Amino acid sequence: MFELSRDSHQPLVDQICERVTQLVRDGQLPAGARLPSIRKLARQVGASPFTVVDAYDRLVARGLIEPHAGRGFFVTQRLLSAPLAAIEALPELGSDALELARQCLQQRGDVIAAGSGFLPESWLLEAGSAGVLTRLVRGRRTRPWLPCPAEGLGELREQIAARLLQHGIAAPAANIVTTYGASHAFDLLARILLSPGDAVLVEDPGYFVLFEQLRAHHVRLIPVPRHADGPDLAALEAAARAHRPRAFFMQTLVHNPTGSSADPAHCHRILSLAEQFGFALVEDDVYGDLYAGSAVRLAQIDALRHVIYVGSYTKLIGPALRVGFIAADAALIAQLVQRKVLSVLSGSTLLESYVSEVLDTGRYRRHVEHTRARLARLRRDTRAALASAGIEFEPAPGQGIFLWGRVPESAPVDELVRRARAHSILLARGSLFSAAQGCRQWLRFNVAHSNSPPLVQFLRESLRAA
């Protein structure tokens, strides 16, 4: 039925629950299917009957399976009722950016999270474990329950500086401040750099949560079309000349939602325009570690003169590990530290120590390499599966977590997203990723969640019927 990993730090009972949930979600165990008896499954996976009893009890409590007296355990016939009720209780699943963000954070095992921004839970467990926490408590390093310096844990900032230097970015620890993830970093920067009414350039399509954060600061969003090789340079120059923007927020590598990366020529020209028109460049490199090959970043070329560099470990280590950072010139860092104290007082020594330990032991490097290779394989398979269902893609393959697919004009995306709810499928409509409210026939797919047979079948049937 499946195998358990004896080398994993994940308890066997959790592995059984996760594997059964995955089989049900993927349609390999349909509603009404009978599960192996307790003793049979124990023999198959090499676990004790008590472990299987514990796992089955948990799955029953979650409503995934149900016991039938004298007959065994069966996949519940009402499998879709619970998630469907939860979804329909919402005003419109995925109809606006904040609602989509909330749904992505829930990570429900009984919903196909095709539109999610996060990796599956089982992937994230590879980077850290309970053993990391044990070493933090018993080791001689910074005690995790003590207050954290406002600028961030010293040893972590030193590690970040060393990693940046490997990317060709000279940013000593004094030029780095830690944050509660990239979203906190963007909010701090907006509070310092921007005033109501300022023009701010953003990529279109781009990161939908960033758009909402900037709108909350009452600035004017000026969209710049994003192509496979980077932002449209002619449009960027025209927007800079017409609006005299205060800043340009840009993802150089492994762009969300398209998976594209800007080439070196674009990077040099963008820096030239920033100098000519006097706007700050906020480089969002949250997914940069997933880039395969020799990368060129804006901060690498600019040496933090016009570039403010934002990174995060949340996406790859785990959503609960809200640890990001900003690298910038010393004067801006001083302002950011003051603003951070006024907003959240300080960071978390526990979270920052955890990330520091994962970096120090080499776990993060190995995890990134494995995840990068895994995503590349799955990206090809997922793209082919979605294309067979009728989703159209640009020729450039891209990299990373996301695929940016176009739905034929005959199938309105809003209706497709609504119908997906009835099948417990979370889709992310393209218009959310467009500051100009364009991209209405596009969807963002998370490759780690979108190779599911029920999803592909739903799309195939929906697009054929349109």
CSV table of N, CA, C and O in Angstrom, one decimal, residues 22 46 49 89 128 146 184 251 253 262 344 353 363 401:
chain,number,residue,atom,x,y,z
A,22,GLN,N,-3.1,11.3,1.7
A,22,GLN,CA,-2.7,11.6,0.3
A,22,GLN,C,-3.3,10.6,-0.7
A,22,GLN,O,-3.7,11.1,-1.8
A,46,GLY,N,5.3,-2.7,8.5
A,46,GLY,CA,6.3,-3.0,9.5
A,46,GLY,C,6.2,-2.2,10.7
A,46,GLY,O,7.2,-1.8,11.4
A,49,PRO,N,0.7,-3.1,15.7
A,49,PRO,CA,-0.8,-2.9,15.6
A,49,PRO,C,-1.2,-1.7,16.4
A,49,PRO,O,-2.2,-1.0,16.0
A,89,ALA,N,-18.9,28.3,3.4
A,89,ALA,CA,-19.2,29.3,4.4
A,89,ALA,C,-18.4,30.6,4.2
A,89,ALA,O,-18.8,31.6,4.8
A,128,GLY,N,13.8,20.7,8.8
A,128,GLY,CA,13.9,20.8,10.2
A,128,GLY,C,13.2,19.6,10.9
A,128,GLY,O,12.5,18.8,10.3
A,146,LEU,N,15.3,33.8,25.6
A,146,LEU,CA,15.7,35.1,26.0
A,146,LEU,C,15.3,36.1,24.9
A,146,LEU,O,15.0,35.7,23.8
A,184,HIS,N,6.4,41.1,6.4
A,184,HIS,CA,6.8,42.1,7.4
A,184,HIS,C,7.9,43.0,6.9
A,184,HIS,O,7.8,44.3,7.1
A,251,GLN,N,10.8,41.0,-8.5
A,251,GLN,CA,11.4,39.7,-8.3
A,251,GLN,C,12.3,39.3,-9.4
A,251,GLN,O,11.9,39.1,-10.5
A,253,LEU,N,14.6,36.7,-9.6
A,253,LEU,CA,14.7,35.2,-9.9
A,253,LEU,C,13.4,34.5,-9.5
A,253,LEU,O,12.8,34.8,-8.4
A,262,ALA,N,14.7,37.2,-14.6
A,262,ALA,CA,15.3,38.3,-15.4
A,262,ALA,C,16.7,38.0,-15.9
A,262,ALA,O,17.5,37.5,-15.1
A,344,VAL,N,6.8,45.7,16.4
A,344,VAL,CA,6.8,44.4,17.0
A,344,VAL,C,7.8,44.2,18.1
A,344,VAL,O,7.9,43.2,18.7
A,353,SER,N,16.9,31.3,16.2
A,353,SER,CA,17.8,30.3,16.6
A,353,SER,C,17.6,29.0,15.8
A,353,SER,O,18.5,28.3,15.4
A,363,ARG,N,21.6,21.4,6.9
A,363,ARG,CA,20.3,20.9,6.5
A,363,ARG,C,19.6,21.7,5.4
A,363,ARG,O,19.0,21.2,4.5
A,401,ILE,N,8.3,26.9,-7.9
A,401,ILE,CA,7.1,26.3,-7.4
A,401,ILE,C,5.9,26.5,-8.3
A,401,ILE,O,5.0,25.7,-8.4
